[in-house]
Amino acid sequence: MLARAKDPLSTYAEITWCPGCGNFGLLTALKKVLKGWQEEGALSRLVLVSGIGCHAKIVDYVAVNSFYAIHGRVLPVAWGIKMARPELTVLGHAGDGDAYGEGLAHLIFAAKRNLNLTLVVHNNSVYGLTTGQFTPTSPKGFKGRSTPKGSPETPINPLELMLASGATFVARGYAGRPAHLATLIEAGLRHPGFAFIDVLQPCYTFFNTYDFFNARVKELPPGHDPTDFEAALRWALKWDYSQEAQEIPLGIFYQVSKPLYEDLVRVSPKEPDLEEHIKRLHS
Amino acid sequence: MLARAKDPLSTYAEITWCPGCGNFGLLTALKKVLKGWQEEGALSRLVLVSGIGCHAKIVDYVAVNSFYAIHGRVLPVAWGIKMARPELTVLGHAGDGDAYGEGLAHLIFAAKRNLNLTLVVHNNSVYGLTTGQFTPTSPKGFKGRSTPKGSPETPINPLELMLASGATFVARGYAGRPAHLATLIEAGLRHPGFAFIDVLQPCYTFFNTYDFFNARVKELPPGHDPTDFEAALRWALKWDYSQEAQEIPLGIFYQVSKPLYEDLVRVSPKEPDLEEHIKRLHS
Amino acid sequence: MELNVLFGGRAGDGIRQLGQLWARLLARRGYRVFLYDDYPSLIRGGHNFTVVRASELPVSSHRERVEILVALNSEALERHRWRLEKEGLILGEDLEAGVSVPWKEIVKEERAPAIMRNTAALASLARLLDIPWEELEGHLRRDLPKETELNLKIAHRSYQKTSGGVFRSLPVLSQEPWPTFFGNEALALGAVAAGLKLYVAYPMTPASSILHYLALHGETLGVTTIHPENEIAAILCALGASYAGWPSMVGTSGGGFALMVEALSLAGQAELPIVIIECQRPGPSTGVPTYTMQGDLDFVASAGHGEFPRVVLAPGEAEEAFRLSAWALYLAWKFQIPVLVLSDKQVSESLFTTKLPLDEVPRLEFKAWAGGGEYQRYALAPDGISPLAFPGDPQAVVKVNSYEHDPYGITTEEPELIAQMQEKRFRKLSLLKDLLDAPAWVKAEGEGETALVVWGSTRGPAWEVARALGWRYVQPLVLEPFPERALKAALEGVKKVIVAETNFTGALVRRLKAHGIQVDHQVLKYDGRPFSLEELEGKVRGL
Amino acid sequence: MELNVLFGGRAGDGIRQLGQLWARLLARRGYRVFLYDDYPSLIRGGHNFTVVRASELPVSSHRERVEILVALNSEALERHRWRLEKEGLILGEDLEAGVSVPWKEIVKEERAPAIMRNTAALASLARLLDIPWEELEGHLRRDLPKETELNLKIAHRSYQKTSGGVFRSLPVLSQEPWPTFFGNEALALGAVAAGLKLYVAYPMTPASSILHYLALHGETLGVTTIHPENEIAAILCALGASYAGWPSMVGTSGGGFALMVEALSLAGQAELPIVIIECQRPGPSTGVPTYTMQGDLDFVASAGHGEFPRVVLAPGEAEEAFRLSAWALYLAWKFQIPVLVLSDKQVSESLFTTKLPLDEVPRLEFKAWAGGGEYQRYALAPDGISPLAFPGDPQAVVKVNSYEHDPYGITTEEPELIAQMQEKRFRKLSLLKDLLDAPAWVKAEGEGETALVVWGSTRGPAWEVARALGWRYVQPLVLEPFPERALKAALEGVKKVIVAETNFTGALVRRLKAHGIQVDHQVLKYDGRPFSLEELEGKVRGL
Ligand SMILES: Cc1ncc(C[n+]2csc(CCOP(=O)(O)OP(=O)(O)O)c2C)c(N)n1
Ligand SMILES: Cc1ncc(C[n+]2csc(CCOP(=O)(O)OP(=O)(O)O)c2C)c(N)n1
Ligand code: SF4
Ligand code: SF4
Ligand SMILES: [Mg+2]
Ligand SMILES: [Mg+2]
């Protein structure tokens, strides 16, 4: 049996994250979302796609359709699934190495195209599974195994990049607040278009940021208007992913509606009349 | 003889751009710059790197060191040259398909790292050499050979992306104004850090934008402060690379100084004492 | 009865279109034609030429020598004069000898774009070959839907102005006219015939025209066509679709394929059906992008980390292209494996007349999950083929995985399971060998004791040469798994084996030898050009 | 005299470090050691174990059975009890039988991190093997520069608390102690010895530790180390550096190498020297990332579009790793070609004792341009090797090109030049064959009529098995170009050829057969685990 008898959303796979890993919070949030879909009888319409890394193991742990892909390629796989079956809802789980390093180009294009997908980035600012190298969101000076003297690079701000790339849904969650995170994921799944959620995920073993985040994360004020691009950008610029910040905002920074890529590109399958086509074009 | 007797900056290679191609303007600008370097006796310290496409042919046409690379990979090649020989000045020539499509990730990382390179993008909003498909900067609705019903994608704004990625020099030129363009390239080469120059380059054959640009391009006002990030962003957002615009600003939008990647990472070559190293570490 | 015409001019003169119009005209008169197109990697300028060979019998190669040379500039004349047969005809403008027609003038006077000189040239040619104006008009109306009237006006004036009498009469043949296809069109249509739903490709010569064709006709053909940000996205998008139940295909050339290799291995591990069309051009690297070479066989046959079964098919002309791309999709889904179709510029961008065997190609089928019990994507089936279900099925949880996995698709690191899964996947190879190491997959004709063995595009000239010399002609359509038995059977009684291919190291020769088949002579060509008929014959005759 | 100890526990228990400390301790006593590390792909939890084999004679393989089992948890005990030799010793906590020491308690009382149980375990083991405290203290001071005092405190308490007397005495051997190296460290140092200046790599098991090692010691070794955004950037950055005159290297595993293939072909066309280390792991795709397999030989040997000469070297232990990576850099520069070093997890992540032959490896040299006249990067040299100049040279304009090009490096599409350049590049292959198809590149030992032929990591157990059975031992160090002559010479007089490798399809077997060498038996293992000594012996004995 794939699913555990006592917890049918879970599989028999043993969870192999380090004790204390932020991914547990993410799993809690995901399961909360899945539960809702299950209750609505819609679980089989959901597909998860993951990269490779600690984050990616999440798909082994839930008894839901999944494509455990390769490092950096969550988005093109998700895109293909969606092109074939637009009635499915596709949720990607990527790491920060995955989404902002190896696979960065796909991320910008997913936003540019407004693909109808949701992407959750387990952003621990470290390559967890390969034992602690710096990633595109590691703070400058981060001492990882490939940068023993400290990272020479300034981190990117994924929210800023996503806003600059035309994303229609830009949010930030925190693995330490699974209930809030679940609402973000749910909102992302219901958003028609590309929903991007950067999730601050402490890596207990290689970059333990619990204290740093606990002291700083704060939900966006209720008055924030997510359709206001400039406000969204201002909020996004509040924190530059360095190790210094007064306040790190969480929530939906930006959400607007734009035409969907799939509606513009997808051709409905049909039985072509090849004979006719050849007569018309090639004879 | 590689160089033409009458024009020693040029090679014997026959120029195979279409008559009217914007690349001629770019070549004029480049030659102007090269001439200056030649007069200073510094030409041999210059290295050009190109991708593949119409733009890339430029390296065949000038009698200067060059690495005619592969599609999308101008920047990592340029990076490697610079790591090995920081005393060389490296100028990349990329296409828009090259820099914003196949090689987008490298561009963002070059900016993030502040590599000490200059990149000129021959942005004709089309894949010229492969006969006219849409690129990441083609306007929505562009009818190319891969999008006969019109491109389904919104163009990216490369300047906005570069600003969001931490670039320290962001400029825009126009192939129709080679003299101005030459000043931008020269400024880019002298900028210590990553200098990005998007050059509007009409493709006479597949996307003739001369009239469109001639009517709209305008140099930034002299009062523009290139160290003002917000002002730079505001100017960058004036035009979204669509086919509608009142005014398309040209010039240096942004220029600031940040530490150079190479200074943080490069180890000077030396003769290692392996015996000692092994004794210390492995015995 | 045969007629060879060379059209030459600058890029941008519309040489290929001119050749194509001529080829289609002849095809409609019942001729079998072959069009070879030679052009450098640039958009305007440089020198292009197109050779159209027409014959009563099927042809898929070009001759070096021609009866007519149509020169759109003087360079064409200079470069190709040596090709002209005695008594041949030169057609052009301002010629010293030959038939001159003032096309430029006509076009100018009609204020038409310069490229319409090609219509004018066509009309002159038609006139010289005694094609009635009404017939030509009919062709042009069909083939030039844009600016038709202007084109007709130019054609008509040029037709009238062409003097010199009839060079030769080209009788309308009584045999059924065959349609014309570029190789890439046939590759596209084969996959469509088998059930293609999604094509994803990043432009790259000489594969781009598959993308252009499907983008243009996708609505009619029921195929969604995507041009993504790069080749990596292309194949992963296609694999996502395949997981979700849509037969998908990607196409590229060697450099783009190189970027797909990581995902090829993913298809191997996750057992996702996928068809990859690789249109070769001379390498290494950017190489000579608009020319031809058969230099990627070893590469595609062993690309990808780790070991997994795959199929490599190699068509030599349009009908084979159609058949093999249909088979590729069929095999990919039947066996849940990646299937590679290895074409090259010479097959992909040449024009052929052929009747595509629409009813003879397989339609996609697969082992569908019958329901009942719990779904296991990687059930350890005795034949290695696990039943397929797709996400969205309320009865099944469908998990695919790039890690080694258990039958449910959950990651495993257990030694026994690792070995079992590897064995499961390779059980498919035995089935594949049974299917593909069979006479149907090795073309063999003739009975001689000398055999000319080729693969892919070298088929065109080789088939004719073998016939002409009374030799046996042998051509494997599948290269991986290598059809050793079928080849040995095809070569039974042969005393001398000659292999011809357009590469430097002899990829087919190496394979034959590795499988214990002796090769007496190898004829290699690696200057980016295909063998012409005369050239190949010259090189093998007397061996 | 031999001693085999297995250390087992959870990931995060510091098992590998424990094994390494133990191995180094024994190495300093004059023992030759080999450390095999078995761990799943996770950071905490799961089950890890490390086997340390020590002997008076050089060893590079592990035994299945051990004399001592050090269990850091009960799972280790359960899983590995079967390995224990009769009269073997179990060391752990809360054991029913064996020697129990309350490590957890000690660590807790010292308020030390839990992982320091490994120091405690080491101390107990030392005590049982009669290692004086002072000696242990010396080792710990050297090998644990961080938190040394705390570690010593724990070690000392544990040492004291270990009762049960001496299990066995381990004499200090009179032979010279050899240093210890992980395979990846030897690969790194070999390249450094030959003149490496730049290493660029994206992390990927089992290659990552080359990156970590060079990043940490680059300052000392004179090597700039870069971790870029992906593997594509890695190799192109390295090629840029190589163009500018810096010897560069990249390292990765199969999936990362797949992403480098396009640039490999660029190196082939542009004739840029580059060394690529590919550390294999079980595929296809993500596969089983922390285990081992020899499954990528065909892939690396023919990766890349188009045809170009390359070299593939495959070391089987640390000394070979050192030698071959030095040779790789040498060959890359001497011939201006890409050279691949094919390692695997078993070579890369095992620990060996060896004296690296610092003075026996070649130092990089190349044919430098002598100046005078105009520089041509691709001068049509008789030996195919054009003299090198670098950008910055005031006398030379240095143009490299991914297109086919003329001697100056300017793009060409001319058929004659295309052919000439292809011939020029392949002239290097003849030189390479002369150099590499030679006895020095095929290890051969023993005189038997039965030969055990292996490559890469299977060397470890195979060499010992062959010795034990009185067989001939044969191992090609170079796989491409395949040293056919040298292998045939090494196999002269052999009546029975047995090949062992850790893959499914028998890559070496296939190569031997393709080169006319008969193989009588193939022994394949493809469960992700290397052969242990006993396993290999059991499988080949009696064949
Ligand atoms: C092409 C490729 N390169 C490298 C790797 C090795 N690799 C596996 S996971 C990983 C890093 C993952 O980091 P991240 O995406 O941040 O995930 P995390 O483990 O932190 O959740 C890498 C580099 C790989 N699997 N594939
Ligand atoms: C990996 C790879 N994919 C595709 C190609 C084919 N290709 C050559 S040039 C080009 C497009 C170039 O467009 P752009 O960079 O905008 O240059 P332009 O020709 O417009 O100057 C492409 C797709 C290639 N050479 N390599
Ligand atoms: S290494 Fe970090 S991210 Fe990975 S499981 Fe452990 S704590 Fe979590
Ligand atoms: S196709 Fe366009 S970009 Fe290329 S040479 Fe012609 S005009 Fe210039
Ligand atoms: Mg991470
Ligand atoms: Mg362009």
mmCIF file with all atom_site columns, C-alpha atoms in Angstrom, chain C residues 152-215:
data_model
loop_
_atom_site.group_PDB
_atom_site.id
_atom_site.type_symbol
_atom_site.label_atom_id
_atom_site.label_alt_id
_atom_site.label_comp_id
_atom_site.label_asym_id
_atom_site.label_entity_id
_atom_site.label_seq_id
_atom_site.pdbx_PDB_ins_code
_atom_site.Cartn_x
_atom_site.Cartn_y
_atom_site.Cartn_z
_atom_site.occupancy
_atom_site.B_iso_or_equiv
_atom_site.pdbx_formal_charge
_atom_site.auth_seq_id
_atom_site.auth_comp_id
_atom_site.auth_asym_id
_atom_site.auth_atom_id
_atom_site.pdbx_PDB_model_num
ATOM 1  C CA . LEU C 1 152 ? 1.277  36.365 -62.392 1.00 0.00 ? 152 LEU C CA 1
ATOM 2  C CA . LYS C 1 153 ? 1.806  39.620 -64.153 1.00 0.00 ? 153 LYS C CA 1
ATOM 3  C CA . ILE C 1 154 ? 5.550  39.271 -63.843 1.00 0.00 ? 154 ILE C CA 1
ATOM 4  C CA . ALA C 1 155 ? 5.463  35.657 -64.864 1.00 0.00 ? 155 ALA C CA 1
ATOM 5  C CA . HIS C 1 156 ? 3.379  36.425 -67.876 1.00 0.00 ? 156 HIS C CA 1
ATOM 6  C CA . ARG C 1 157 ? 5.634  39.218 -69.096 1.00 0.00 ? 157 ARG C CA 1
ATOM 7  C CA . SER C 1 158 ? 8.701  37.093 -68.581 1.00 0.00 ? 158 SER C CA 1
ATOM 8  C CA . TYR C 1 159 ? 7.046  34.133 -70.320 1.00 0.00 ? 159 TYR C CA 1
ATOM 9  C CA . GLN C 1 160 ? 6.302  36.349 -73.289 1.00 0.00 ? 160 GLN C CA 1
ATOM 10 C CA . LYS C 1 161 ? 9.756  37.831 -73.380 1.00 0.00 ? 161 LYS C CA 1
ATOM 11 C CA . THR C 1 162 ? 11.536 34.504 -73.353 1.00 0.00 ? 162 THR C CA 1
ATOM 12 C CA . SER C 1 163 ? 12.660 33.789 -76.834 1.00 0.00 ? 163 SER C CA 1
ATOM 13 C CA . GLY C 1 164 ? 14.892 31.126 -78.248 1.00 0.00 ? 164 GLY C CA 1
ATOM 14 C CA . GLY C 1 165 ? 12.279 28.494 -78.870 1.00 0.00 ? 165 GLY C CA 1
ATOM 15 C CA . VAL C 1 166 ? 11.674 25.282 -77.035 1.00 0.00 ? 166 VAL C CA 1
ATOM 16 C CA . PHE C 1 167 ? 14.785 23.759 -75.503 1.00 0.00 ? 167 PHE C CA 1
ATOM 17 C CA . ARG C 1 168 ? 13.126 20.497 -74.828 1.00 0.00 ? 168 ARG C CA 1
ATOM 18 C CA . SER C 1 169 ? 9.580  19.189 -74.446 1.00 0.00 ? 169 SER C CA 1
ATOM 19 C CA . LEU C 1 170 ? 8.637  17.653 -71.185 1.00 0.00 ? 170 LEU C CA 1
ATOM 20 C CA . PRO C 1 171 ? 5.752  15.294 -71.769 1.00 0.00 ? 171 PRO C CA 1
ATOM 21 C CA . VAL C 1 172 ? 3.115  14.991 -69.082 1.00 0.00 ? 172 VAL C CA 1
ATOM 22 C CA . LEU C 1 173 ? 3.653  11.523 -67.696 1.00 0.00 ? 173 LEU C CA 1
ATOM 23 C CA . SER C 1 174 ? 0.807  9.134  -67.392 1.00 0.00 ? 174 SER C CA 1
ATOM 24 C CA . GLN C 1 175 ? 1.766  7.936  -63.944 1.00 0.00 ? 175 GLN C CA 1
ATOM 25 C CA . GLU C 1 176 ? -0.014 9.273  -60.896 1.00 0.00 ? 176 GLU C CA 1
ATOM 26 C CA . PRO C 1 177 ? 1.492  12.525 -59.665 1.00 0.00 ? 177 PRO C CA 1
ATOM 27 C CA . TRP C 1 178 ? 2.998  12.301 -56.226 1.00 0.00 ? 178 TRP C CA 1
ATOM 28 C CA . PRO C 1 179 ? 2.945  15.039 -53.642 1.00 0.00 ? 179 PRO C CA 1
ATOM 29 C CA . THR C 1 180 ? 6.163  16.809 -52.601 1.00 0.00 ? 180 THR C CA 1
ATOM 30 C CA . PHE C 1 181 ? 7.610  16.974 -49.122 1.00 0.00 ? 181 PHE C CA 1
ATOM 31 C CA . PHE C 1 182 ? 10.693 18.330 -47.523 1.00 0.00 ? 182 PHE C CA 1
ATOM 32 C CA . GLY C 1 183 ? 12.190 15.651 -45.319 1.00 0.00 ? 183 GLY C CA 1
ATOM 33 C CA . ASN C 1 184 ? 11.285 17.626 -42.216 1.00 0.00 ? 184 ASN C CA 1
ATOM 34 C CA . GLU C 1 185 ? 7.664  17.824 -43.321 1.00 0.00 ? 185 GLU C CA 1
ATOM 35 C CA . ALA C 1 186 ? 7.610  14.077 -43.685 1.00 0.00 ? 186 ALA C CA 1
ATOM 36 C CA . LEU C 1 187 ? 9.137  13.682 -40.227 1.00 0.00 ? 187 LEU C CA 1
ATOM 37 C CA . ALA C 1 188 ? 6.441  15.922 -38.797 1.00 0.00 ? 188 ALA C CA 1
ATOM 38 C CA . LEU C 1 189 ? 3.630  14.173 -40.601 1.00 0.00 ? 189 LEU C CA 1
ATOM 39 C CA . GLY C 1 190 ? 4.797  10.716 -39.626 1.00 0.00 ? 190 GLY C CA 1
ATOM 40 C CA . ALA C 1 191 ? 4.588  11.605 -35.990 1.00 0.00 ? 191 ALA C CA 1
ATOM 41 C CA . VAL C 1 192 ? 1.199  13.222 -36.547 1.00 0.00 ? 192 VAL C CA 1
ATOM 42 C CA . ALA C 1 193 ? -0.039 10.092 -38.287 1.00 0.00 ? 193 ALA C CA 1
ATOM 43 C CA . ALA C 1 194 ? 0.978  8.031  -35.269 1.00 0.00 ? 194 ALA C CA 1
ATOM 44 C CA . GLY C 1 195 ? -0.792 10.362 -32.837 1.00 0.00 ? 195 GLY C CA 1
ATOM 45 C CA . LEU C 1 196 ? 1.507  13.263 -31.946 1.00 0.00 ? 196 LEU C CA 1
ATOM 46 C CA . LYS C 1 197 ? -0.054 15.875 -29.701 1.00 0.00 ? 197 LYS C CA 1
ATOM 47 C CA . LEU C 1 198 ? 2.808  18.150 -28.681 1.00 0.00 ? 198 LEU C CA 1
ATOM 48 C CA . TYR C 1 199 ? 5.932  19.372 -30.418 1.00 0.00 ? 199 TYR C CA 1
ATOM 49 C CA . VAL C 1 200 ? 8.429  21.468 -28.491 1.00 0.00 ? 200 VAL C CA 1
ATOM 50 C CA . ALA C 1 201 ? 11.523 22.835 -30.135 1.00 0.00 ? 201 ALA C CA 1
ATOM 51 C CA . TYR C 1 202 ? 14.034 25.629 -30.003 1.00 0.00 ? 202 TYR C CA 1
ATOM 52 C CA . PRO C 1 203 ? 15.091 26.757 -33.474 1.00 0.00 ? 203 PRO C CA 1
ATOM 53 C CA . MET C 1 204 ? 18.196 25.152 -34.871 1.00 0.00 ? 204 MET C CA 1
ATOM 54 C CA . THR C 1 205 ? 19.209 24.483 -38.429 1.00 0.00 ? 205 THR C CA 1
ATOM 55 C CA . PRO C 1 206 ? 18.470 22.041 -40.006 1.00 0.00 ? 206 PRO C CA 1
ATOM 56 C CA . ALA C 1 207 ? 15.644 21.073 -37.655 1.00 0.00 ? 207 ALA C CA 1
ATOM 57 C CA . SER C 1 208 ? 13.848 24.431 -37.499 1.00 0.00 ? 208 SER C CA 1
ATOM 58 C CA . SER C 1 209 ? 11.487 23.764 -40.362 1.00 0.00 ? 209 SER C CA 1
ATOM 59 C CA . ILE C 1 210 ? 9.736  21.035 -38.357 1.00 0.00 ? 210 ILE C CA 1
ATOM 60 C CA . LEU C 1 211 ? 8.926  23.724 -35.821 1.00 0.00 ? 211 LEU C CA 1
ATOM 61 C CA . HIS C 1 212 ? 7.809  26.161 -38.483 1.00 0.00 ? 212 HIS C CA 1
ATOM 62 C CA . TYR C 1 213 ? 5.657  23.586 -40.201 1.00 0.00 ? 213 TYR C CA 1
ATOM 63 C CA . LEU C 1 214 ? 3.909  22.413 -37.075 1.00 0.00 ? 214 LEU C CA 1
ATOM 64 C CA . ALA C 1 215 ? 3.481  25.922 -35.725 1.00 0.00 ? 215 ALA C CA 1
#
